[in-house]
Amino acid sequence: MKQSDAYSICKKHIHREVLIKTAQGTFRGTIVKVSGTKVYLKQSRNHSKAHISFLPFILPLVLFDLLAIFLVDAGRPFCPVRPF
């Protein structure tokens, strides 16, 4: 996925819960901010694991590493980008 495509898709879906697939793994959360080169994702809490921090964890992901972005919407998955 080109960086400009990833930027526009992330900007369009800000404050929505998404599933982002990168070369390093898959991340689920809500997009809170998009800059020129990064997307900031507030990760969804996994209730089966204990959390060390009381603050919400924001994960910065580099836009050119993104492979696919999926919307997570009430059990009805929608893929705005066709994965490879």
JSON list of N, CA and C in Angstrom, two decimals:
[
{"chain": "A", "resi": 1, "resn": "MET", "atom": "N", "xyz": [0.85, -1.17, 0.00]},
{"chain": "A", "resi": 1, "resn": "MET", "atom": "CA", "xyz": [0.00, 0.00, 0.00]},
{"chain": "A", "resi": 1, "resn": "MET", "atom": "C", "xyz": [0.90, 1.23, 0.00]},
{"chain": "A", "resi": 2, "resn": "LYS", "atom": "N", "xyz": [0.60, 2.20, -0.86]},
{"chain": "A", "resi": 2, "resn": "LYS", "atom": "CA", "xyz": [1.37, 3.42, -0.91]},
{"chain": "A", "resi": 2, "resn": "LYS", "atom": "C", "xyz": [1.08, 4.27, 0.31]},
{"chain": "A", "resi": 3, "resn": "GLN", "atom": "N", "xyz": [2.07, 5.07, 0.72]},
{"chain": "A", "resi": 3, "resn": "GLN", "atom": "CA", "xyz": [1.92, 5.90, 1.91]},
{"chain": "A", "resi": 3, "resn": "GLN", "atom": "C", "xyz": [0.80, 6.91, 1.74]},
{"chain": "A", "resi": 4, "resn": "SER", "atom": "N", "xyz": [0.63, 7.49, 0.56]},
{"chain": "A", "resi": 4, "resn": "SER", "atom": "CA", "xyz": [-0.45, 8.47, 0.35]},
{"chain": "A", "resi": 4, "resn": "SER", "atom": "C", "xyz": [-1.82, 7.81, 0.45]},
{"chain": "A", "resi": 5, "resn": "ASP", "atom": "N", "xyz": [-1.95, 6.57, -0.03]},
{"chain": "A", "resi": 5, "resn": "ASP", "atom": "CA", "xyz": [-3.22, 5.83, 0.09]},
{"chain": "A", "resi": 5, "resn": "ASP", "atom": "C", "xyz": [-3.51, 5.52, 1.56]},
{"chain": "A", "resi": 6, "resn": "ALA", "atom": "N", "xyz": [-2.49, 5.06, 2.27]},
{"chain": "A", "resi": 6, "resn": "ALA", "atom": "CA", "xyz": [-2.67, 4.73, 3.69]},
{"chain": "A", "resi": 6, "resn": "ALA", "atom": "C", "xyz": [-3.05, 5.97, 4.48]},
{"chain": "A", "resi": 7, "resn": "TYR", "atom": "N", "xyz": [-2.41, 7.10, 4.18]},
{"chain": "A", "resi": 7, "resn": "TYR", "atom": "CA", "xyz": [-2.72, 8.36, 4.88]},
{"chain": "A", "resi": 7, "resn": "TYR", "atom": "C", "xyz": [-4.18, 8.75, 4.67]},
{"chain": "A", "resi": 8, "resn": "SER", "atom": "N", "xyz": [-4.64, 8.74, 3.43]},
{"chain": "A", "resi": 8, "resn": "SER", "atom": "CA", "xyz": [-6.03, 9.17, 3.16]},
{"chain": "A", "resi": 8, "resn": "SER", "atom": "C", "xyz": [-7.05, 8.22, 3.78]},
{"chain": "A", "resi": 9, "resn": "ILE", "atom": "N", "xyz": [-6.77, 6.93, 3.77]},
{"chain": "A", "resi": 9, "resn": "ILE", "atom": "CA", "xyz": [-7.69, 5.96, 4.37]},
{"chain": "A", "resi": 9, "resn": "ILE", "atom": "C", "xyz": [-7.73, 6.13, 5.89]},
{"chain": "A", "resi": 10, "resn": "CYS", "atom": "N", "xyz": [-6.57, 6.29, 6.50]},
{"chain": "A", "resi": 10, "resn": "CYS", "atom": "CA", "xyz": [-6.52, 6.48, 7.96]},
{"chain": "A", "resi": 10, "resn": "CYS", "atom": "C", "xyz": [-7.20, 7.79, 8.36]},
{"chain": "A", "resi": 11, "resn": "LYS", "atom": "N", "xyz": [-6.97, 8.85, 7.60]},
{"chain": "A", "resi": 11, "resn": "LYS", "atom": "CA", "xyz": [-7.58, 10.15, 7.89]},
{"chain": "A", "resi": 11, "resn": "LYS", "atom": "C", "xyz": [-9.10, 10.06, 7.78]},
{"chain": "A", "resi": 12, "resn": "LYS", "atom": "N", "xyz": [-9.58, 9.31, 6.81]},
{"chain": "A", "resi": 12, "resn": "LYS", "atom": "CA", "xyz": [-11.02, 9.15, 6.58]},
{"chain": "A", "resi": 12, "resn": "LYS", "atom": "C", "xyz": [-11.68, 8.37, 7.72]},
{"chain": "A", "resi": 13, "resn": "HIS", "atom": "N", "xyz": [-10.93, 7.47, 8.35]},
{"chain": "A", "resi": 13, "resn": "HIS", "atom": "CA", "xyz": [-11.50, 6.60, 9.38]},
{"chain": "A", "resi": 13, "resn": "HIS", "atom": "C", "xyz": [-10.99, 6.92, 10.79]},
{"chain": "A", "resi": 14, "resn": "ILE", "atom": "N", "xyz": [-10.65, 8.19, 11.03]},
{"chain": "A", "resi": 14, "resn": "ILE", "atom": "CA", "xyz": [-10.20, 8.60, 12.36]},
{"chain": "A", "resi": 14, "resn": "ILE", "atom": "C", "xyz": [-11.35, 8.45, 13.35]},
{"chain": "A", "resi": 15, "resn": "HIS", "atom": "N", "xyz": [-11.04, 8.07, 14.57]},
{"chain": "A", "resi": 15, "resn": "HIS", "atom": "CA", "xyz": [-12.01, 7.80, 15.65]},
{"chain": "A", "resi": 15, "resn": "HIS", "atom": "C", "xyz": [-12.89, 6.60, 15.36]},
{"chain": "A", "resi": 16, "resn": "ARG", "atom": "N", "xyz": [-12.44, 5.70, 14.50]},
{"chain": "A", "resi": 16, "resn": "ARG", "atom": "CA", "xyz": [-13.16, 4.45, 14.22]},
{"chain": "A", "resi": 16, "resn": "ARG", "atom": "C", "xyz": [-12.27, 3.30, 14.64]},
{"chain": "A", "resi": 17, "resn": "GLU", "atom": "N", "xyz": [-12.89, 2.20, 15.03]},
{"chain": "A", "resi": 17, "resn": "GLU", "atom": "CA", "xyz": [-12.12, 1.02, 15.41]},
{"chain": "A", "resi": 17, "resn": "GLU", "atom": "C", "xyz": [-11.71, 0.27, 14.15]},
{"chain": "A", "resi": 18, "resn": "VAL", "atom": "N", "xyz": [-10.43, -0.06, 14.07]},
{"chain": "A", "resi": 18, "resn": "VAL", "atom": "CA", "xyz": [-9.89, -0.71, 12.88]},
{"chain": "A", "resi": 18, "resn": "VAL", "atom": "C", "xyz": [-8.98, -1.88, 13.27]},
{"chain": "A", "resi": 19, "resn": "LEU", "atom": "N", "xyz": [-8.70, -2.69, 12.29]},
{"chain": "A", "resi": 19, "resn": "LEU", "atom": "CA", "xyz": [-7.72, -3.75, 12.40]},
{"chain": "A", "resi": 19, "resn": "LEU", "atom": "C", "xyz": [-6.66, -3.44, 11.34]},
{"chain": "A", "resi": 20, "resn": "ILE", "atom": "N", "xyz": [-5.43, -3.21, 11.77]},
{"chain": "A", "resi": 20, "resn": "ILE", "atom": "CA", "xyz": [-4.35, -2.82, 10.85]},
{"chain": "A", "resi": 20, "resn": "ILE", "atom": "C", "xyz": [-3.34, -3.95, 10.77]},
{"chain": "A", "resi": 21, "resn": "LYS", "atom": "N", "xyz": [-3.06, -4.38, 9.56]},
{"chain": "A", "resi": 21, "resn": "LYS", "atom": "CA", "xyz": [-2.07, -5.44, 9.34]},
{"chain": "A", "resi": 21, "resn": "LYS", "atom": "C", "xyz": [-0.80, -4.80, 8.79]},
{"chain": "A", "resi": 22, "resn": "THR", "atom": "N", "xyz": [0.32, -5.08, 9.47]},
{"chain": "A", "resi": 22, "resn": "THR", "atom": "CA", "xyz": [1.62, -4.57, 9.04]},
{"chain": "A", "resi": 22, "resn": "THR", "atom": "C", "xyz": [2.57, -5.75, 8.85]},
{"chain": "A", "resi": 23, "resn": "ALA", "atom": "N", "xyz": [3.78, -5.44, 8.41]},
{"chain": "A", "resi": 23, "resn": "ALA", "atom": "CA", "xyz": [4.78, -6.49, 8.26]},
{"chain": "A", "resi": 23, "resn": "ALA", "atom": "C", "xyz": [5.19, -7.05, 9.63]},
{"chain": "A", "resi": 24, "resn": "GLN", "atom": "N", "xyz": [5.01, -6.26, 10.71]},
{"chain": "A", "resi": 24, "resn": "GLN", "atom": "CA", "xyz": [5.38, -6.70, 12.05]},
{"chain": "A", "resi": 24, "resn": "GLN", "atom": "C", "xyz": [4.26, -7.43, 12.78]},
{"chain": "A", "resi": 25, "resn": "GLY", "atom": "N", "xyz": [3.04, -7.38, 12.29]},
{"chain": "A", "resi": 25, "resn": "GLY", "atom": "CA", "xyz": [1.93, -8.05, 12.96]},
{"chain": "A", "resi": 25, "resn": "GLY", "atom": "C", "xyz": [0.60, -7.35, 12.71]},
{"chain": "A", "resi": 26, "resn": "THR", "atom": "N", "xyz": [-0.42, -7.77, 13.46]},
{"chain": "A", "resi": 26, "resn": "THR", "atom": "CA", "xyz": [-1.76, -7.22, 13.33]},
{"chain": "A", "resi": 26, "resn": "THR", "atom": "C", "xyz": [-2.11, -6.48, 14.61]},
{"chain": "A", "resi": 27, "resn": "PHE", "atom": "N", "xyz": [-2.69, -5.27, 14.46]},
{"chain": "A", "resi": 27, "resn": "PHE", "atom": "CA", "xyz": [-3.02, -4.43, 15.60]},
{"chain": "A", "resi": 27, "resn": "PHE", "atom": "C", "xyz": [-4.49, -4.01, 15.49]},
{"chain": "A", "resi": 28, "resn": "ARG", "atom": "N", "xyz": [-5.19, -4.04, 16.63]},
{"chain": "A", "resi": 28, "resn": "ARG", "atom": "CA", "xyz": [-6.60, -3.64, 16.65]},
{"chain": "A", "resi": 28, "resn": "ARG", "atom": "C", "xyz": [-6.75, -2.48, 17.62]},
{"chain": "A", "resi": 29, "resn": "GLY", "atom": "N", "xyz": [-7.49, -1.46, 17.20]},
{"chain": "A", "resi": 29, "resn": "GLY", "atom": "CA", "xyz": [-7.70, -0.31, 18.06]},
{"chain": "A", "resi": 29, "resn": "GLY", "atom": "C", "xyz": [-8.41, 0.80, 17.32]},
{"chain": "A", "resi": 30, "resn": "THR", "atom": "N", "xyz": [-8.41, 1.97, 17.93]},
{"chain": "A", "resi": 30, "resn": "THR", "atom": "CA", "xyz": [-9.08, 3.15, 17.38]},
{"chain": "A", "resi": 30, "resn": "THR", "atom": "C", "xyz": [-8.04, 4.14, 16.91]},
{"chain": "A", "resi": 31, "resn": "ILE", "atom": "N", "xyz": [-8.19, 4.65, 15.69]},
{"chain": "A", "resi": 31, "resn": "ILE", "atom": "CA", "xyz": [-7.27, 5.65, 15.17]},
{"chain": "A", "resi": 31, "resn": "ILE", "atom": "C", "xyz": [-7.56, 6.97, 15.89]},
{"chain": "A", "resi": 32, "resn": "VAL", "atom": "N", "xyz": [-6.54, 7.52, 16.56]},
{"chain": "A", "resi": 32, "resn": "VAL", "atom": "CA", "xyz": [-6.74, 8.77, 17.29]},
{"chain": "A", "resi": 32, "resn": "VAL", "atom": "C", "xyz": [-6.09, 9.97, 16.60]},
{"chain": "A", "resi": 33, "resn": "LYS", "atom": "N", "xyz": [-5.07, 9.72, 15.77]},
{"chain": "A", "resi": 33, "resn": "LYS", "atom": "CA", "xyz": [-4.38, 10.81, 15.09]},
{"chain": "A", "resi": 33, "resn": "LYS", "atom": "C", "xyz": [-3.64, 10.26, 13.88]},
{"chain": "A", "resi": 34, "resn": "VAL", "atom": "N", "xyz": [-3.53, 11.09, 12.84]},
{"chain": "A", "resi": 34, "resn": "VAL", "atom": "CA", "xyz": [-2.75, 10.72, 11.66]},
{"chain": "A", "resi": 34, "resn": "VAL", "atom": "C", "xyz": [-1.84, 11.90, 11.34]},
{"chain": "A", "resi": 35, "resn": "SER", "atom": "N", "xyz": [-0.54, 11.63, 11.28]},
{"chain": "A", "resi": 35, "resn": "SER", "atom": "CA", "xyz": [0.41, 12.67, 10.88]},
{"chain": "A", "resi": 35, "resn": "SER", "atom": "C", "xyz": [0.89, 12.36, 9.47]},
{"chain": "A", "resi": 36, "resn": "GLY", "atom": "N", "xyz": [1.88, 13.07, 9.00]},
{"chain": "A", "resi": 36, "resn": "GLY", "atom": "CA", "xyz": [2.37, 12.84, 7.65]},
{"chain": "A", "resi": 36, "resn": "GLY", "atom": "C", "xyz": [2.96, 11.47, 7.42]},
{"chain": "A", "resi": 37, "resn": "THR", "atom": "N", "xyz": [3.57, 10.88, 8.46]},
{"chain": "A", "resi": 37, "resn": "THR", "atom": "CA", "xyz": [4.24, 9.59, 8.29]},
{"chain": "A", "resi": 37, "resn": "THR", "atom": "C", "xyz": [3.74, 8.49, 9.23]},
{"chain": "A", "resi": 38, "resn": "LYS", "atom": "N", "xyz": [2.91, 8.85, 10.22]},
{"chain": "A", "resi": 38, "resn": "LYS", "atom": "CA", "xyz": [2.49, 7.86, 11.21]},
{"chain": "A", "resi": 38, "resn": "LYS", "atom": "C", "xyz": [0.98, 7.92, 11.46]},
{"chain": "A", "resi": 39, "resn": "VAL", "atom": "N", "xyz": [0.45, 6.78, 11.87]},
{"chain": "A", "resi": 39, "resn": "VAL", "atom": "CA", "xyz": [-0.93, 6.71, 12.35]},
{"chain": "A", "resi": 39, "resn": "VAL", "atom": "C", "xyz": [-0.83, 6.28, 13.82]},
{"chain": "A", "resi": 40, "resn": "TYR", "atom": "N", "xyz": [-1.59, 6.95, 14.68]},
{"chain": "A", "resi": 40, "resn": "TYR", "atom": "CA", "xyz": [-1.56, 6.67, 16.12]},
{"chain": "A", "resi": 40, "resn": "TYR", "atom": "C", "xyz": [-2.81, 5.89, 16.49]},
{"chain": "A", "resi": 41, "resn": "LEU", "atom": "N", "xyz": [-2.60, 4.72, 17.05]},
{"chain": "A", "resi": 41, "resn": "LEU", "atom": "CA", "xyz": [-3.66, 3.77, 17.33]},
{"chain": "A", "resi": 41, "resn": "LEU", "atom": "C", "xyz": [-3.79, 3.55, 18.84]},
{"chain": "A", "resi": 42, "resn": "LYS", "atom": "N", "xyz": [-4.98, 3.80, 19.38]},
{"chain": "A", "resi": 42, "resn": "LYS", "atom": "CA", "xyz": [-5.26, 3.48, 20.78]},
{"chain": "A", "resi": 42, "resn": "LYS", "atom": "C", "xyz": [-5.74, 2.04, 20.78]},
{"chain": "A", "resi": 43, "resn": "GLN", "atom": "N", "xyz": [-4.92, 1.16, 21.32]},
{"chain": "A", "resi": 43, "resn": "GLN", "atom": "CA", "xyz": [-5.20, -0.26, 21.22]},
{"chain": "A", "resi": 43, "resn": "GLN", "atom": "C", "xyz": [-6.41, -0.64, 22.07]},
{"chain": "A", "resi": 44, "resn": "SER", "atom": "N", "xyz": [-7.20, -1.58, 21.54]},
{"chain": "A", "resi": 44, "resn": "SER", "atom": "CA", "xyz": [-8.34, -2.12, 22.26]},
{"chain": "A", "resi": 44, "resn": "SER", "atom": "C", "xyz": [-7.83, -2.92, 23.45]},
{"chain": "A", "resi": 45, "resn": "ARG", "atom": "N", "xyz": [-8.57, -2.86, 24.53]},
{"chain": "A", "resi": 45, "resn": "ARG", "atom": "CA", "xyz": [-8.17, -3.62, 25.72]},
{"chain": "A", "resi": 45, "resn": "ARG", "atom": "C", "xyz": [-8.56, -5.07, 25.56]},
{"chain": "A", "resi": 46, "resn": "ASN", "atom": "N", "xyz": [-7.64, -5.92, 25.96]},
{"chain": "A", "resi": 46, "resn": "ASN", "atom": "CA", "xyz": [-7.88, -7.36, 25.98]},
{"chain": "A", "resi": 46, "resn": "ASN", "atom": "C", "xyz": [-8.16, -7.73, 27.43]},
{"chain": "A", "resi": 47, "resn": "HIS", "atom": "N", "xyz": [-9.41, -8.09, 27.74]},
{"chain": "A", "resi": 47, "resn": "HIS", "atom": "CA", "xyz": [-9.81, -8.32, 29.12]},
{"chain": "A", "resi": 47, "resn": "HIS", "atom": "C", "xyz": [-9.20, -9.58, 29.72]},
{"chain": "A", "resi": 48, "resn": "SER", "atom": "N", "xyz": [-8.58, -10.42, 28.91]},
{"chain": "A", "resi": 48, "resn": "SER", "atom": "CA", "xyz": [-7.97, -11.64, 29.44]},
{"chain": "A", "resi": 48, "resn": "SER", "atom": "C", "xyz": [-6.56, -11.40, 29.97]},
{"chain": "A", "resi": 49, "resn": "LYS", "atom": "N", "xyz": [-5.98, -10.23, 29.68]},
{"chain": "A", "resi": 49, "resn": "LYS", "atom": "CA", "xyz": [-4.63, -9.92, 30.13]},
{"chain": "A", "resi": 49, "resn": "LYS", "atom": "C", "xyz": [-4.67, -8.77, 31.15]},
{"chain": "A", "resi": 50, "resn": "ALA", "atom": "N", "xyz": [-3.74, -8.80, 32.08]},
{"chain": "A", "resi": 50, "resn": "ALA", "atom": "CA", "xyz": [-3.61, -7.72, 33.05]},
{"chain": "A", "resi": 50, "resn": "ALA", "atom": "C", "xyz": [-2.90, -6.54, 32.42]},
{"chain": "A", "resi": 51, "resn": "HIS", "atom": "N", "xyz": [-3.27, -5.33, 32.83]},
{"chain": "A", "resi": 51, "resn": "HIS", "atom": "CA", "xyz": [-2.64, -4.12, 32.31]},
{"chain": "A", "resi": 51, "resn": "HIS", "atom": "C", "xyz": [-1.77, -3.51, 33.39]},
{"chain": "A", "resi": 52, "resn": "ILE", "atom": "N", "xyz": [-0.57, -3.11, 33.02]},
{"chain": "A", "resi": 52, "resn": "ILE", "atom": "CA", "xyz": [0.36, -2.50, 33.96]},
{"chain": "A", "resi": 52, "resn": "ILE", "atom": "C", "xyz": [0.08, -1.01, 34.08]},
{"chain": "A", "resi": 53, "resn": "SER", "atom": "N", "xyz": [-0.24, -0.35, 32.98]},
{"chain": "A", "resi": 53, "resn": "SER", "atom": "CA", "xyz": [-0.42, 1.09, 32.95]},
{"chain": "A", "resi": 53, "resn": "SER", "atom": "C", "xyz": [-1.89, 1.47, 33.13]},
{"chain": "A", "resi": 54, "resn": "PHE", "atom": "N", "xyz": [-2.10, 2.59, 33.81]},
{"chain": "A", "resi": 54, "resn": "PHE", "atom": "CA", "xyz": [-3.46, 3.10, 33.97]},
{"chain": "A", "resi": 54, "resn": "PHE", "atom": "C", "xyz": [-3.82, 4.06, 32.83]},
{"chain": "A", "resi": 55, "resn": "LEU", "atom": "N", "xyz": [-2.83, 4.52, 32.10]},
{"chain": "A", "resi": 55, "resn": "LEU", "atom": "CA", "xyz": [-3.07, 5.43, 30.99]},
{"chain": "A", "resi": 55, "resn": "LEU", "atom": "C", "xyz": [-3.34, 4.63, 29.72]},
{"chain": "A", "resi": 56, "resn": "PRO", "atom": "N", "xyz": [-4.17, 5.18, 28.81]},
{"chain": "A", "resi": 56, "resn": "PRO", "atom": "CA", "xyz": [-4.39, 4.47, 27.55]},
{"chain": "A", "resi": 56, "resn": "PRO", "atom": "C", "xyz": [-3.10, 4.43, 26.73]},
{"chain": "A", "resi": 57, "resn": "PHE", "atom": "N", "xyz": [-2.83, 3.31, 26.14]},
{"chain": "A", "resi": 57, "resn": "PHE", "atom": "CA", "xyz": [-1.61, 3.12, 25.38]},
{"chain": "A", "resi": 57, "resn": "PHE", "atom": "C", "xyz": [-1.84, 3.50, 23.93]},
{"chain": "A", "resi": 58, "resn": "ILE", "atom": "N", "xyz": [-1.06, 4.45, 23.43]},
{"chain": "A", "resi": 58, "resn": "ILE", "atom": "CA", "xyz": [-1.15, 4.90, 22.03]},
{"chain": "A", "resi": 58, "resn": "ILE", "atom": "C", "xyz": [0.05, 4.33, 21.29]},
{"chain": "A", "resi": 59, "resn": "LEU", "atom": "N", "xyz": [-0.22, 3.59, 20.24]},
{"chain": "A", "resi": 59, "resn": "LEU", "atom": "CA", "xyz": [0.82, 2.93, 19.46]},
{"chain": "A", "resi": 59, "resn": "LEU", "atom": "C", "xyz": [1.01, 3.67, 18.13]},
{"chain": "A", "resi": 60, "resn": "PRO", "atom": "N", "xyz": [2.20, 4.25, 17.88]},
{"chain": "A", "resi": 60, "resn": "PRO", "atom": "CA", "xyz": [2.45, 4.87, 16.57]},
{"chain": "A", "resi": 60, "resn": "PRO", "atom": "C", "xyz": [2.89, 3.82, 15.55]},
{"chain": "A", "resi": 61, "resn": "LEU", "atom": "N", "xyz": [2.23, 3.80, 14.40]},
{"chain": "A", "resi": 61, "resn": "LEU", "atom": "CA", "xyz": [2.59, 2.88, 13.32]},
{"chain": "A", "resi": 61, "resn": "LEU", "atom": "C", "xyz": [3.03, 3.71, 12.11]},
{"chain": "A", "resi": 62, "resn": "VAL", "atom": "N", "xyz": [4.08, 3.28, 11.45]},
{"chain": "A", "resi": 62, "resn": "VAL", "atom": "CA", "xyz": [4.59, 3.99, 10.27]},
{"chain": "A", "resi": 62, "resn": "VAL", "atom": "C", "xyz": [3.69, 3.67, 9.08]},
{"chain": "A", "resi": 63, "resn": "LEU", "atom": "N", "xyz": [3.24, 4.71, 8.37]},
{"chain": "A", "resi": 63, "resn": "LEU", "atom": "CA", "xyz": [2.28, 4.53, 7.29]},
{"chain": "A", "resi": 63, "resn": "LEU", "atom": "C", "xyz": [2.79, 3.64, 6.16]},
{"chain": "A", "resi": 64, "resn": "PHE", "atom": "N", "xyz": [4.07, 3.73, 5.81]},
{"chain": "A", "resi": 64, "resn": "PHE", "atom": "CA", "xyz": [4.54, 2.93, 4.67]},
{"chain": "A", "resi": 64, "resn": "PHE", "atom": "C", "xyz": [4.73, 1.46, 5.01]},
{"chain": "A", "resi": 65, "resn": "ASP", "atom": "N", "xyz": [4.58, 1.07, 6.30]},
{"chain": "A", "resi": 65, "resn": "ASP", "atom": "CA", "xyz": [4.65, -0.34, 6.69]},
{"chain": "A", "resi": 65, "resn": "ASP", "atom": "C", "xyz": [3.28, -1.02, 6.67]},
{"chain": "A", "resi": 66, "resn": "LEU", "atom": "N", "xyz": [2.20, -0.26, 6.45]},
{"chain": "A", "resi": 66, "resn": "LEU", "atom": "CA", "xyz": [0.87, -0.84, 6.50]},
{"chain": "A", "resi": 66, "resn": "LEU", "atom": "C", "xyz": [0.59, -1.69, 5.27]},
{"chain": "A", "resi": 67, "resn": "LEU", "atom": "N", "xyz": [0.03, -2.87, 5.50]},
{"chain": "A", "resi": 67, "resn": "LEU", "atom": "CA", "xyz": [-0.32, -3.77, 4.40]},
{"chain": "A", "resi": 67, "resn": "LEU", "atom": "C", "xyz": [-1.83, -3.70, 4.11]},
{"chain": "A", "resi": 68, "resn": "ALA", "atom": "N", "xyz": [-2.65, -3.63, 5.16]},
{"chain": "A", "resi": 68, "resn": "ALA", "atom": "CA", "xyz": [-4.10, -3.59, 4.98]},
{"chain": "A", "resi": 68, "resn": "ALA", "atom": "C", "xyz": [-4.75, -2.95, 6.20]},
{"chain": "A", "resi": 69, "resn": "ILE", "atom": "N", "xyz": [-5.91, -2.30, 5.97]},
{"chain": "A", "resi": 69, "resn": "ILE", "atom": "CA", "xyz": [-6.68, -1.68, 7.05]},
{"chain": "A", "resi": 69, "resn": "ILE", "atom": "C", "xyz": [-8.11, -2.19, 6.93]},
{"chain": "A", "resi": 70, "resn": "PHE", "atom": "N", "xyz": [-8.64, -2.73, 8.03]},
{"chain": "A", "resi": 70, "resn": "PHE", "atom": "CA", "xyz": [-10.00, -3.24, 8.06]},
{"chain": "A", "resi": 70, "resn": "PHE", "atom": "C", "xyz": [-10.79, -2.48, 9.11]},
{"chain": "A", "resi": 71, "resn": "LEU", "atom": "N", "xyz": [-12.01, -2.08, 8.78]},
{"chain": "A", "resi": 71, "resn": "LEU", "atom": "CA", "xyz": [-12.89, -1.48, 9.78]},
{"chain": "A", "resi": 71, "resn": "LEU", "atom": "C", "xyz": [-13.49, -2.57, 10.64]},
{"chain": "A", "resi": 72, "resn": "VAL", "atom": "N", "xyz": [-13.61, -2.32, 11.93]},
{"chain": "A", "resi": 72, "resn": "VAL", "atom": "CA", "xyz": [-14.27, -3.25, 12.85]},
{"chain": "A", "resi": 72, "resn": "VAL", "atom": "C", "xyz": [-15.56, -2.56, 13.26]},
{"chain": "A", "resi": 73, "resn": "ASP", "atom": "N", "xyz": [-16.70, -3.07, 12.75]},
{"chain": "A", "resi": 73, "resn": "ASP", "atom": "CA", "xyz": [-17.97, -2.37, 12.95]},
{"chain": "A", "resi": 73, "resn": "ASP", "atom": "C", "xyz": [-19.06, -3.36, 13.31]},
{"chain": "A", "resi": 74, "resn": "ALA", "atom": "N", "xyz": [-19.34, -3.52, 14.60]},
{"chain": "A", "resi": 74, "resn": "ALA", "atom": "CA", "xyz": [-20.47, -4.31, 15.10]},
{"chain": "A", "resi": 74, "resn": "ALA", "atom": "C", "xyz": [-20.55, -5.69, 14.46]},
{"chain": "A", "resi": 75, "resn": "GLY", "atom": "N", "xyz": [-19.42, -6.37, 14.39]},
{"chain": "A", "resi": 75, "resn": "GLY", "atom": "CA", "xyz": [-19.41, -7.73, 13.87]},
{"chain": "A", "resi": 75, "resn": "GLY", "atom": "C", "xyz": [-19.55, -7.83, 12.37]},
{"chain": "A", "resi": 76, "resn": "ARG", "atom": "N", "xyz": [-19.55, -6.71, 11.68]},
{"chain": "A", "resi": 76, "resn": "ARG", "atom": "CA", "xyz": [-19.69, -6.70, 10.23]},
{"chain": "A", "resi": 76, "resn": "ARG", "atom": "C", "xyz": [-18.41, -6.14, 9.63]},
{"chain": "A", "resi": 77, "resn": "PRO", "atom": "N", "xyz": [-17.43, -6.99, 9.29]},
{"chain": "A", "resi": 77, "resn": "PRO", "atom": "CA", "xyz": [-16.17, -6.48, 8.77]},
{"chain": "A", "resi": 77, "resn": "PRO", "atom": "C", "xyz": [-16.31, -5.85, 7.39]},
{"chain": "A", "resi": 78, "resn": "PHE", "atom": "N", "xyz": [-15.61, -4.76, 7.21]},
{"chain": "A", "resi": 78, "resn": "PHE", "atom": "CA", "xyz": [-15.58, -4.05, 5.94]},
{"chain": "A", "resi": 78, "resn": "PHE", "atom": "C", "xyz": [-14.14, -3.73, 5.65]},
{"chain": "A", "resi": 79, "resn": "CYS", "atom": "N", "xyz": [-13.70, -3.98, 4.44]},
{"chain": "A", "resi": 79, "resn": "CYS", "atom": "CA", "xyz": [-12.32, -3.75, 4.07]},
{"chain": "A", "resi": 79, "resn": "CYS", "atom": "C", "xyz": [-12.25, -2.62, 3.05]},
{"chain": "A", "resi": 80, "resn": "PRO", "atom": "N", "xyz": [-11.85, -1.38, 3.47]},
{"chain": "A", "resi": 80, "resn": "PRO", "atom": "CA", "xyz": [-11.74, -0.29, 2.53]},
{"chain": "A", "resi": 80, "resn": "PRO", "atom": "C", "xyz": [-10.54, -0.44, 1.59]},
{"chain": "A", "resi": 81, "resn": "VAL", "atom": "N", "xyz": [-9.60, -1.30, 1.97]},
{"chain": "A", "resi": 81, "resn": "VAL", "atom": "CA", "xyz": [-8.42, -1.56, 1.14]},
{"chain": "A", "resi": 81, "resn": "VAL", "atom": "C", "xyz": [-8.36, -3.05, 0.86]},
{"chain": "A", "resi": 82, "resn": "ARG", "atom": "N", "xyz": [-8.22, -3.39, -0.40]},
{"chain": "A", "resi": 82, "resn": "ARG", "atom": "CA", "xyz": [-8.13, -4.81, -0.75]},
{"chain": "A", "resi": 82, "resn": "ARG", "atom": "C", "xyz": [-6.76, -5.32, -0.36]},
{"chain": "A", "resi": 83, "resn": "PRO", "atom": "N", "xyz": [-6.69, -6.35, 0.53]},
{"chain": "A", "resi": 83, "resn": "PRO", "atom": "CA", "xyz": [-5.39, -6.87, 0.94]},
{"chain": "A", "resi": 83, "resn": "PRO", "atom": "C", "xyz": [-4.71, -7.60, -0.21]},
{"chain": "A", "resi": 84, "resn": "PHE", "atom": "N", "xyz": [-3.41, -7.75, -0.10]},
{"chain": "A", "resi": 84, "resn": "PHE", "atom": "CA", "xyz": [-2.62, -8.41, -1.15]},
{"chain": "A", "resi": 84, "resn": "PHE", "atom": "C", "xyz": [-2.96, -9.86, -1.26]}
]
